[in-house]
XYZ file of N, CA, C and O in Angstrom:
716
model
N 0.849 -1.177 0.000
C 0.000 0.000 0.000
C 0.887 1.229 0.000
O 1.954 1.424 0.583
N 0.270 1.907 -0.698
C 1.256 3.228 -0.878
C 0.731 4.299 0.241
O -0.413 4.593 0.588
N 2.060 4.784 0.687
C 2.268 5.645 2.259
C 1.388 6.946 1.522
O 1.444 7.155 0.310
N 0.680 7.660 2.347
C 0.014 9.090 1.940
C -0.658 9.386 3.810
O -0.764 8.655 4.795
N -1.000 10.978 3.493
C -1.039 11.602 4.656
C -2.455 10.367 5.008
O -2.534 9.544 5.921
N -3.139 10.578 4.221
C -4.904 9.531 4.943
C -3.998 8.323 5.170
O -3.498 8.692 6.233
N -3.554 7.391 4.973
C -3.356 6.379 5.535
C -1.919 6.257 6.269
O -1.381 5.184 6.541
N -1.534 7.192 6.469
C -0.316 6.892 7.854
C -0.604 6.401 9.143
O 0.070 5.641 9.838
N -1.828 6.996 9.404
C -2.120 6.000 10.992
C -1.921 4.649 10.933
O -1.107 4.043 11.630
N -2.864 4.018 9.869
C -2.718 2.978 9.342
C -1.642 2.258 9.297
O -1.534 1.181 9.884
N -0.680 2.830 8.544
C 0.571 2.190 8.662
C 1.483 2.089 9.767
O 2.309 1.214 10.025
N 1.112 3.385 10.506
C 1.800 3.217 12.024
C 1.468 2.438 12.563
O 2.294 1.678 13.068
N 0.073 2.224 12.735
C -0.435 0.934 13.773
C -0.464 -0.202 13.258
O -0.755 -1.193 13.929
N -0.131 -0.267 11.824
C 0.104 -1.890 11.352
C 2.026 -2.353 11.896
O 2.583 -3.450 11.904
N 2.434 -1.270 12.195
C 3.858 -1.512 12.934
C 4.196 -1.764 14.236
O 4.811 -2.717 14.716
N 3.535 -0.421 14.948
C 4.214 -0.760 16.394
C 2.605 -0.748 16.918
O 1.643 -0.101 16.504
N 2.742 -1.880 18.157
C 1.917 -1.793 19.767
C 1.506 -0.705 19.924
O 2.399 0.107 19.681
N 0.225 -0.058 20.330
C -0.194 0.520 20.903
C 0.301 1.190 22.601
O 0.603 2.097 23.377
N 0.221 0.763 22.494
C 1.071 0.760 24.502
C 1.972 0.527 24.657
O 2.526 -0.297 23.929
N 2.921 1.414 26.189
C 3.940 1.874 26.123
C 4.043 0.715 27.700
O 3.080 0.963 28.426
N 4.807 -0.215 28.196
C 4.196 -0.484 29.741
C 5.004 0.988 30.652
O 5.874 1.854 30.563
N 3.874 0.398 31.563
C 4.018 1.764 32.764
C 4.082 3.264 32.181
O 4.734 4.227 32.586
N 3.350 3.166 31.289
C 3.163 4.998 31.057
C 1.673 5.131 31.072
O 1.032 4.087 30.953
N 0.883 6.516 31.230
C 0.363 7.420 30.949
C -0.396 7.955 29.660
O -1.451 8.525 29.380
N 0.690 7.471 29.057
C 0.391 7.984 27.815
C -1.058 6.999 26.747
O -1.271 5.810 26.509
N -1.647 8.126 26.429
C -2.773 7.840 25.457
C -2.048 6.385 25.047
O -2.459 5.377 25.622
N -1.286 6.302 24.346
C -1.070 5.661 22.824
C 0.689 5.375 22.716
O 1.236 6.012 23.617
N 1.515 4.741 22.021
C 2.788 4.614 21.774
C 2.970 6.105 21.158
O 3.564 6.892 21.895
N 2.572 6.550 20.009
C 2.476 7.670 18.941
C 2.788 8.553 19.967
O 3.969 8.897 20.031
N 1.684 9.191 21.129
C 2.036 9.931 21.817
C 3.150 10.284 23.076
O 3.640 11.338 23.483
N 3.291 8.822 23.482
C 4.482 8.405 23.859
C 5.778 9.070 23.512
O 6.487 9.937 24.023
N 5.810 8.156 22.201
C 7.125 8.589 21.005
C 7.102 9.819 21.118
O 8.060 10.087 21.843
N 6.279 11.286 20.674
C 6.156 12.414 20.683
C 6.433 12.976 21.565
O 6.906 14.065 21.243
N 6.392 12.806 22.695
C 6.362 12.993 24.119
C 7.898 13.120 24.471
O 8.563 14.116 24.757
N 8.222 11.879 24.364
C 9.279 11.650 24.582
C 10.536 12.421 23.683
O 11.434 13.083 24.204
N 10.429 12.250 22.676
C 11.262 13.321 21.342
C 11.309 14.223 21.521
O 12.279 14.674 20.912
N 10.752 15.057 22.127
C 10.396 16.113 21.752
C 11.253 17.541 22.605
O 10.764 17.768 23.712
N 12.491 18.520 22.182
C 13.498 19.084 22.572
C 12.453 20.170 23.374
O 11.236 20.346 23.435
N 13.772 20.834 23.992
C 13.244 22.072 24.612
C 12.252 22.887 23.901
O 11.231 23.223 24.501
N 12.420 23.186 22.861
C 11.539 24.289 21.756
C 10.480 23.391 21.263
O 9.851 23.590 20.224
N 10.262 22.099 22.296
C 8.981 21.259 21.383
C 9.323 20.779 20.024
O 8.692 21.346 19.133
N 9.861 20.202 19.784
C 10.419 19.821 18.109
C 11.002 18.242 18.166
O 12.045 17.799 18.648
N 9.780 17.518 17.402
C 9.797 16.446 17.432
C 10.286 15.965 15.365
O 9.595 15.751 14.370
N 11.745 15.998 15.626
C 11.737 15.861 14.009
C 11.663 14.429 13.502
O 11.719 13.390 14.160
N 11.517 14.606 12.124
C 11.223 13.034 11.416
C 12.324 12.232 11.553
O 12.165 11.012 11.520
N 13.840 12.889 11.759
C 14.554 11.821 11.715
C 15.215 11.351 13.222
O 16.143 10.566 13.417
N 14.445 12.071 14.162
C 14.205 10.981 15.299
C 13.331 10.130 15.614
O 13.285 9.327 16.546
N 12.536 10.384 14.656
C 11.471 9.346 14.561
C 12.256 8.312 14.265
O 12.479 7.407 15.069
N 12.857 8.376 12.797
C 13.038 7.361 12.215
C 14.319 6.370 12.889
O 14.337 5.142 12.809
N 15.433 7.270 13.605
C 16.051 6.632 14.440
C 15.029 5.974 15.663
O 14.901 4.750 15.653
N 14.537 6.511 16.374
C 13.673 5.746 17.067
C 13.510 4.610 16.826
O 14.067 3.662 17.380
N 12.394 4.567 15.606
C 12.039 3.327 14.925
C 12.563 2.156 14.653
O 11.990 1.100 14.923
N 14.303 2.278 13.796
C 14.867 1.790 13.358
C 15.594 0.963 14.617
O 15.971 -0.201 14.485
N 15.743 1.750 15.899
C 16.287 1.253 16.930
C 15.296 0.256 17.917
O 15.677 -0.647 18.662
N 14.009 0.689 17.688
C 13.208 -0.243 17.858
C 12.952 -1.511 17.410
O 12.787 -2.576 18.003
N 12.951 -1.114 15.924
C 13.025 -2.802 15.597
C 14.256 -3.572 15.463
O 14.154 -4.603 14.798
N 15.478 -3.270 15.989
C 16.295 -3.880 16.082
C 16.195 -4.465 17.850
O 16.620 -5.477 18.407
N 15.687 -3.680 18.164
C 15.505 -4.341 19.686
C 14.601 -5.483 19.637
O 14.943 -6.623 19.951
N 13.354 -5.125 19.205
C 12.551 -6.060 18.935
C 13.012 -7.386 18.345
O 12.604 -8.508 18.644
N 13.981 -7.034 17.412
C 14.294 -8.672 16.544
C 15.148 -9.028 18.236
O 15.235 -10.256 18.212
N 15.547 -8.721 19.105
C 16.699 -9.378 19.825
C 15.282 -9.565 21.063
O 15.404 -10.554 21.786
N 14.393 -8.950 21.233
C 13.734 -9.406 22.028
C 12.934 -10.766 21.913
O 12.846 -11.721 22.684
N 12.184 -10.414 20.222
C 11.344 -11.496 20.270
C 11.076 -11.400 18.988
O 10.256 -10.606 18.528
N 11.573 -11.992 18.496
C 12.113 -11.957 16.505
C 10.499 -12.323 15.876
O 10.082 -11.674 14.917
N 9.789 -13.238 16.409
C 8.585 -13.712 15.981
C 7.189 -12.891 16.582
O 6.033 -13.291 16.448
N 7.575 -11.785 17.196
C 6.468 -10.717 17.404
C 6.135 -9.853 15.733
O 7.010 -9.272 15.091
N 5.069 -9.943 15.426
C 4.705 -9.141 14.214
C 5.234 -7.712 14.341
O 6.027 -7.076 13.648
N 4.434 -7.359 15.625
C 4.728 -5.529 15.629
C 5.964 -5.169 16.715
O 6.395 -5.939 17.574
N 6.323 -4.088 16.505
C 7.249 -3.710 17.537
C 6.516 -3.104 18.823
O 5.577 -2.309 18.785
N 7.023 -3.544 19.784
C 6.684 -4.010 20.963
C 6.921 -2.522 21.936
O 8.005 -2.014 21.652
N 6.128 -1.718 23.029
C 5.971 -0.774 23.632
C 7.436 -1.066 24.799
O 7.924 -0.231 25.561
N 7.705 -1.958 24.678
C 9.049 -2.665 25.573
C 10.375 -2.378 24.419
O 11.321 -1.661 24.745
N 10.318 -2.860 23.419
C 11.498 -2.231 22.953
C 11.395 -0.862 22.052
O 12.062 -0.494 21.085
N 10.517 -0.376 22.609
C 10.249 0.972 22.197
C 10.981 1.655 23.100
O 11.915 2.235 22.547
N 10.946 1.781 23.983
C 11.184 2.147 25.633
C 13.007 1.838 25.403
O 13.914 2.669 25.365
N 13.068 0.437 25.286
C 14.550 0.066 25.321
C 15.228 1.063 24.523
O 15.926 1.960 24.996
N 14.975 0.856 23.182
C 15.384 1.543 22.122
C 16.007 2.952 22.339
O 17.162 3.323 22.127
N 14.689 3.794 22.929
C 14.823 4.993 23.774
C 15.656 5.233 24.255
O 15.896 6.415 24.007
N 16.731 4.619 25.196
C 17.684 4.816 25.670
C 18.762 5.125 25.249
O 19.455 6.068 25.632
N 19.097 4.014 24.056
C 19.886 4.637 22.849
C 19.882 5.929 22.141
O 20.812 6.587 21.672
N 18.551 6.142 22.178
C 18.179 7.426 21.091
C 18.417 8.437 22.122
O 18.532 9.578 21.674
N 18.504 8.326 23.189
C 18.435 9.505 24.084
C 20.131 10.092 24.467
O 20.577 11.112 24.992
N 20.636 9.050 23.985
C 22.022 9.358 24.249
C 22.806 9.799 23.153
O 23.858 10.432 23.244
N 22.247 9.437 22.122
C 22.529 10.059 20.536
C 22.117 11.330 20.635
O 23.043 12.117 20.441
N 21.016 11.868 20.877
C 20.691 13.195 21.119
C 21.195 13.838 21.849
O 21.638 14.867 21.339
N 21.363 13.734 22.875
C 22.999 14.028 23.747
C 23.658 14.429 23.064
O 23.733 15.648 22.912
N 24.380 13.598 22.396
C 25.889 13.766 21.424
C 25.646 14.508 20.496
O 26.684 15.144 20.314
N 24.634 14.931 19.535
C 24.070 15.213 18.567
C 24.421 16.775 19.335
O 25.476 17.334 19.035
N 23.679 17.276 20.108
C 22.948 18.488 20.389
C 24.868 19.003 21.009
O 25.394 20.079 20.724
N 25.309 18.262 21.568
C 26.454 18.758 21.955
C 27.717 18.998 20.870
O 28.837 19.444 21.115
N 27.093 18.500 19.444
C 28.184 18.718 18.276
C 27.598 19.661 17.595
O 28.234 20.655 17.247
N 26.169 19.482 17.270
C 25.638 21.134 16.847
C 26.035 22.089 17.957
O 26.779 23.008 17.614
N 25.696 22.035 19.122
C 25.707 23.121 19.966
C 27.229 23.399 20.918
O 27.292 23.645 22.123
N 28.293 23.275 20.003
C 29.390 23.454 20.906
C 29.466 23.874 22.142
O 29.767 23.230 23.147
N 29.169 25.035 22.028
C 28.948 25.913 23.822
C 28.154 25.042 24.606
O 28.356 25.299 25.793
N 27.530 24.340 24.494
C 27.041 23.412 25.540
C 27.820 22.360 26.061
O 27.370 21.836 27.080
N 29.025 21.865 25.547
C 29.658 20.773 25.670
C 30.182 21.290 27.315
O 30.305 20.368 28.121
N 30.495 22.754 27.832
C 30.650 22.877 29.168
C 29.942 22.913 29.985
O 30.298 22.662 31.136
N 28.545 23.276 29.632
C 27.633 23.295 30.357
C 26.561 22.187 31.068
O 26.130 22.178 32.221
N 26.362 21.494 30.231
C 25.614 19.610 30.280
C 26.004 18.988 31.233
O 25.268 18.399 32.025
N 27.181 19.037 31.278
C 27.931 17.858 32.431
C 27.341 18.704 34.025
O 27.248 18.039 35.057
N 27.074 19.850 34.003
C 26.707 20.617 35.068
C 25.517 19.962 35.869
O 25.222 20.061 37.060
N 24.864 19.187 34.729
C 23.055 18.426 34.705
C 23.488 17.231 35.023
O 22.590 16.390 35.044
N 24.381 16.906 35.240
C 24.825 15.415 36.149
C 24.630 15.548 37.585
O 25.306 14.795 38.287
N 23.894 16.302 38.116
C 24.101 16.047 39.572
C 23.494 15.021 40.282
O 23.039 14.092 39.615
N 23.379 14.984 41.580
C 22.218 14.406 41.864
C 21.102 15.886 42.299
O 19.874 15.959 42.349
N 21.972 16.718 42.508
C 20.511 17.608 42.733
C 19.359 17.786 41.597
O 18.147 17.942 41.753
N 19.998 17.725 40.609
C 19.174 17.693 39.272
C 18.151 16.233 39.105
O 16.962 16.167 38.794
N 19.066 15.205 39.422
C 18.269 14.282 39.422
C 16.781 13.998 40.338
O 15.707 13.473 40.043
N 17.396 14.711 41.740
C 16.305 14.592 43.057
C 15.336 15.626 42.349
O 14.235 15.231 42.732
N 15.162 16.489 41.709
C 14.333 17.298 41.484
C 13.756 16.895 39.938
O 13.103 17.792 39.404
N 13.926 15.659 39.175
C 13.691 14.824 38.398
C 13.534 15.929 36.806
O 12.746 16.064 35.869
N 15.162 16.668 37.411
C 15.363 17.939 35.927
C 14.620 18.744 35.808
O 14.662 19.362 34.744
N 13.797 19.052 36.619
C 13.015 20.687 37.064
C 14.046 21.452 37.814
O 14.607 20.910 38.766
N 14.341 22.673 37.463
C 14.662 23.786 38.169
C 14.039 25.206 38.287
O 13.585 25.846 37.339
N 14.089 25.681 39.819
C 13.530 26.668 39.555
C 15.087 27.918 38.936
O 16.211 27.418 38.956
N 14.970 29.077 38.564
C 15.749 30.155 37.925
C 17.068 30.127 39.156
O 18.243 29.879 38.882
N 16.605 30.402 40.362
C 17.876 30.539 41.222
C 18.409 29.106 41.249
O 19.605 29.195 41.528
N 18.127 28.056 41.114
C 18.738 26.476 41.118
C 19.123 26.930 39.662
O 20.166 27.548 39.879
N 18.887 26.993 38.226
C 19.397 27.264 37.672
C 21.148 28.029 37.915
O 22.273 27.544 38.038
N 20.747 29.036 37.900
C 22.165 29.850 38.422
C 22.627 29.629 38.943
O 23.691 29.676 38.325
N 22.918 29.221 40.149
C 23.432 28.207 40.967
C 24.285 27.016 40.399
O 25.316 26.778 41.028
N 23.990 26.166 39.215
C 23.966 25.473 38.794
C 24.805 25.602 37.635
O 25.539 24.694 37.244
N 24.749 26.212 37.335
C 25.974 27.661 36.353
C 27.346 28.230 36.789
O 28.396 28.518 36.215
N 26.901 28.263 37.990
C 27.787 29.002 39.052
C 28.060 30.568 38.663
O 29.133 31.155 38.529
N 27.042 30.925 38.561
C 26.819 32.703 38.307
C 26.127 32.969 39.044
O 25.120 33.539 38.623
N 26.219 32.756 40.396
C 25.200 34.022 41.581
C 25.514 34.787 41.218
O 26.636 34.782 40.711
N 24.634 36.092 41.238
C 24.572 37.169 41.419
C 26.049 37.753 40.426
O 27.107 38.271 40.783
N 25.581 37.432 39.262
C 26.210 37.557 37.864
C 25.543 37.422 36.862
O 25.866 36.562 36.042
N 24.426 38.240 36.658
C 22.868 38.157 35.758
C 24.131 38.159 33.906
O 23.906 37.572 32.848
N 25.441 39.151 34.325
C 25.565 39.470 32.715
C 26.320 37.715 32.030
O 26.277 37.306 30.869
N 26.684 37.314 32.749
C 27.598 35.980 32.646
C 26.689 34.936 32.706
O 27.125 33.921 32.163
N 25.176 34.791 33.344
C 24.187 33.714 33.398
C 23.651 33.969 32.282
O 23.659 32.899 31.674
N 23.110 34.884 31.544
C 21.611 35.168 30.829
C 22.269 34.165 29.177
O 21.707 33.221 28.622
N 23.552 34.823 28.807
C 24.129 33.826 27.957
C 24.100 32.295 27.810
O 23.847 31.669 26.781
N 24.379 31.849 28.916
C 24.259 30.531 28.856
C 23.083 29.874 29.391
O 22.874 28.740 28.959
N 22.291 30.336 30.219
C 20.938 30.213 29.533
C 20.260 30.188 28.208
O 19.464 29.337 27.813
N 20.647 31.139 27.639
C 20.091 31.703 26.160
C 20.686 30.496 25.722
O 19.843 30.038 24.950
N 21.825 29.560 25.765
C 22.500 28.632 24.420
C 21.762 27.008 25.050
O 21.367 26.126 24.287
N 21.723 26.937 26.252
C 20.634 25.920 26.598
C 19.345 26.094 26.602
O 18.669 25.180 27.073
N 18.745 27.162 26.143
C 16.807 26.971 25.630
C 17.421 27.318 23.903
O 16.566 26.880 23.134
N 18.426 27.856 23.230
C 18.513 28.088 21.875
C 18.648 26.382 21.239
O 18.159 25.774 20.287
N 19.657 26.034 22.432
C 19.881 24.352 21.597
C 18.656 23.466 21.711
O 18.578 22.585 20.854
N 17.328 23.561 22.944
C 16.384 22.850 22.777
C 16.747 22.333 24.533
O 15.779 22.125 25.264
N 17.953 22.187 25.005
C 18.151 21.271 26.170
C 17.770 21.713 27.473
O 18.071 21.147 28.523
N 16.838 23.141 27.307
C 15.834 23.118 28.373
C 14.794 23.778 27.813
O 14.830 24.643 26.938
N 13.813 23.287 28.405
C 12.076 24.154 28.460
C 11.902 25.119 29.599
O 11.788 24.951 30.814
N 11.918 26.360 28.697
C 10.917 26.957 29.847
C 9.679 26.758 30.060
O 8.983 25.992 29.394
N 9.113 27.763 31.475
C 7.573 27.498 31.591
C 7.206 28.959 30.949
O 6.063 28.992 30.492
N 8.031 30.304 30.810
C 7.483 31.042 29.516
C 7.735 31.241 28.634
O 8.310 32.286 28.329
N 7.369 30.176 27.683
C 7.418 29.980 26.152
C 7.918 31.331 25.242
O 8.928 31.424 24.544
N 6.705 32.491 25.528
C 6.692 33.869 24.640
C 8.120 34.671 25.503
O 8.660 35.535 24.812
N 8.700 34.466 26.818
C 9.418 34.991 26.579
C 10.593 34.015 27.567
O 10.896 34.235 28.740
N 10.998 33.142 26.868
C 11.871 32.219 28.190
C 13.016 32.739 28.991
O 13.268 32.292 30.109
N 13.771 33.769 28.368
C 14.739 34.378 29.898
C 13.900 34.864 31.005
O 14.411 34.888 32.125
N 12.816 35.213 30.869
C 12.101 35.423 32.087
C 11.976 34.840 32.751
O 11.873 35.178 33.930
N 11.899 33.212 32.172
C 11.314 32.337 33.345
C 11.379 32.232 34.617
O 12.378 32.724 35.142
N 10.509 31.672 35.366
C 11.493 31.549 36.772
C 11.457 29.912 36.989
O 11.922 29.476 38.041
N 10.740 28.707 35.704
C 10.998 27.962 36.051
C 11.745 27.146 34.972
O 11.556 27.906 34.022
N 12.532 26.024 34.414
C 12.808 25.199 33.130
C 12.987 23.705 33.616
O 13.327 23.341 34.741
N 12.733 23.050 32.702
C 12.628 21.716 33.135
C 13.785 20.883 31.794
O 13.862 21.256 30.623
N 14.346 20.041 32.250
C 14.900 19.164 30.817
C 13.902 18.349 30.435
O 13.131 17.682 31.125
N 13.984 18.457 29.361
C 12.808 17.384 28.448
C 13.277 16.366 28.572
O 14.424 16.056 28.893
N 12.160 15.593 28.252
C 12.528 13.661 28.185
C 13.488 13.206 27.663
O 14.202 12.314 28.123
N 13.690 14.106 26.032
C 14.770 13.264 25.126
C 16.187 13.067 25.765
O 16.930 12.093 25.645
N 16.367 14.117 26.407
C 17.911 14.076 27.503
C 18.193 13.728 28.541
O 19.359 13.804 28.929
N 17.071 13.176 29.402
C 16.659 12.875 30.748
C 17.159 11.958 30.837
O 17.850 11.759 31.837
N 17.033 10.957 29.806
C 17.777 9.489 29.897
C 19.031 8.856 29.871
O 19.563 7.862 30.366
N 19.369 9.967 28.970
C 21.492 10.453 28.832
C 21.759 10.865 30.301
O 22.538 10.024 30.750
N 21.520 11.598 31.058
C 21.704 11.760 32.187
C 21.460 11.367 32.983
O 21.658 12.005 34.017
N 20.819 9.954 33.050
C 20.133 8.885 33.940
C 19.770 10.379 35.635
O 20.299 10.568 36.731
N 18.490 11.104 34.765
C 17.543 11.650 35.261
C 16.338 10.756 35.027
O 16.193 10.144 33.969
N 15.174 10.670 36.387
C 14.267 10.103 36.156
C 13.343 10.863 35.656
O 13.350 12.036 36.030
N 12.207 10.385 34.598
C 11.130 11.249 34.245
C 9.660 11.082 34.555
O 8.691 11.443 33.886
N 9.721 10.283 36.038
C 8.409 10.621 36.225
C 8.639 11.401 38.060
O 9.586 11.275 38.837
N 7.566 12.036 38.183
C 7.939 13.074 39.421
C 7.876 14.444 38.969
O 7.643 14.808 37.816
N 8.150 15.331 40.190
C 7.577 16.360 39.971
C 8.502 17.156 41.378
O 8.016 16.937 42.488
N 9.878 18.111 41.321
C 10.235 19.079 42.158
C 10.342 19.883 41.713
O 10.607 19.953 40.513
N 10.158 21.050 42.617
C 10.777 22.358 41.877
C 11.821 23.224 43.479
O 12.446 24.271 43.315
């Protein structure tokens, strides 16, 4: 059958499981999305397709005689992809290569990659050095590797969270909630 916008669901769900175990989520689709998806919200096609591709290679090692790919090595897969994006974002985004390793803590982790603005800075090591913080802020929401909570104007924020896709490179957990 030939791929077109009307029948892509179709073809998605003639591929992978519906369900993700132990998530939340509606659907795998939303899952996947969920999960992909960078600081600036940007879920591109060719993490999809890495996704995918890493999925069904998990799948053949999980269980070669499953038809569809499985919400388990979806998940597995993930892990991989999350660490590629890592590497990825740190070769586009040079200036970040000093900053990332900063997101290894455990304080970052206990707060499951929510920060509020002063944990930010802190975290930077620019107290009360607004001209030396606002920069490197600006190159971690420019590269995607944090979300703010104000979108229209994110140096304002007072809160940012790391998205899923990086959470896993940093063996940060992603379910929970500190600020």
């Amino acid at each position: 059958q030939e791929a077109n916008l009307a029948n892509a669901p179709d073809i998605f769900w003639s591929v992978f499981e519906n369900k993700i175990p132990n998530s939340n989520a509606k659907n795998c689709f939303d899952w996947i999305d969920n999960h992909l998806k960078d600081g600036n919200g940007i879920t591109t096609p060719r993490d999809l397709i890495l996704l995918a591709n890493r999925a069904r290679d998990m799948q053949s090692s999980l269980n070669p005689s499953e038809s569809k790919i499985t919400g388990k090595a979806i998940v597995k897969a993930y892990a991989q992809v999350s660490a590629i994006k890592l590497e990825d974002l740190q070769r586009i985004y040079p200036e970040t290569k000093q900053l990332i390793p900063l997101f290894s803590t455990s304080s970052v982790r206990e707060a499951y990659g929510s920060l509020d603005k002063s944990k930010l800075v802190k975290l930077l090591g620019e107290e009360g050095n607004q001209s030396m913080v606002e920069p490197k802020i600006k190159i971690l929401l420019d590269s995607g590797f944090l979300r703010p909570e104000n979108k229209a104007n994110p140096l304002s924020s007072t809160y940012f969270e790391i998205p899923f896709v990086y959470k896993q490179a940093l063996g940060v957990k992603s379910t929970g909630r500190k600020t």
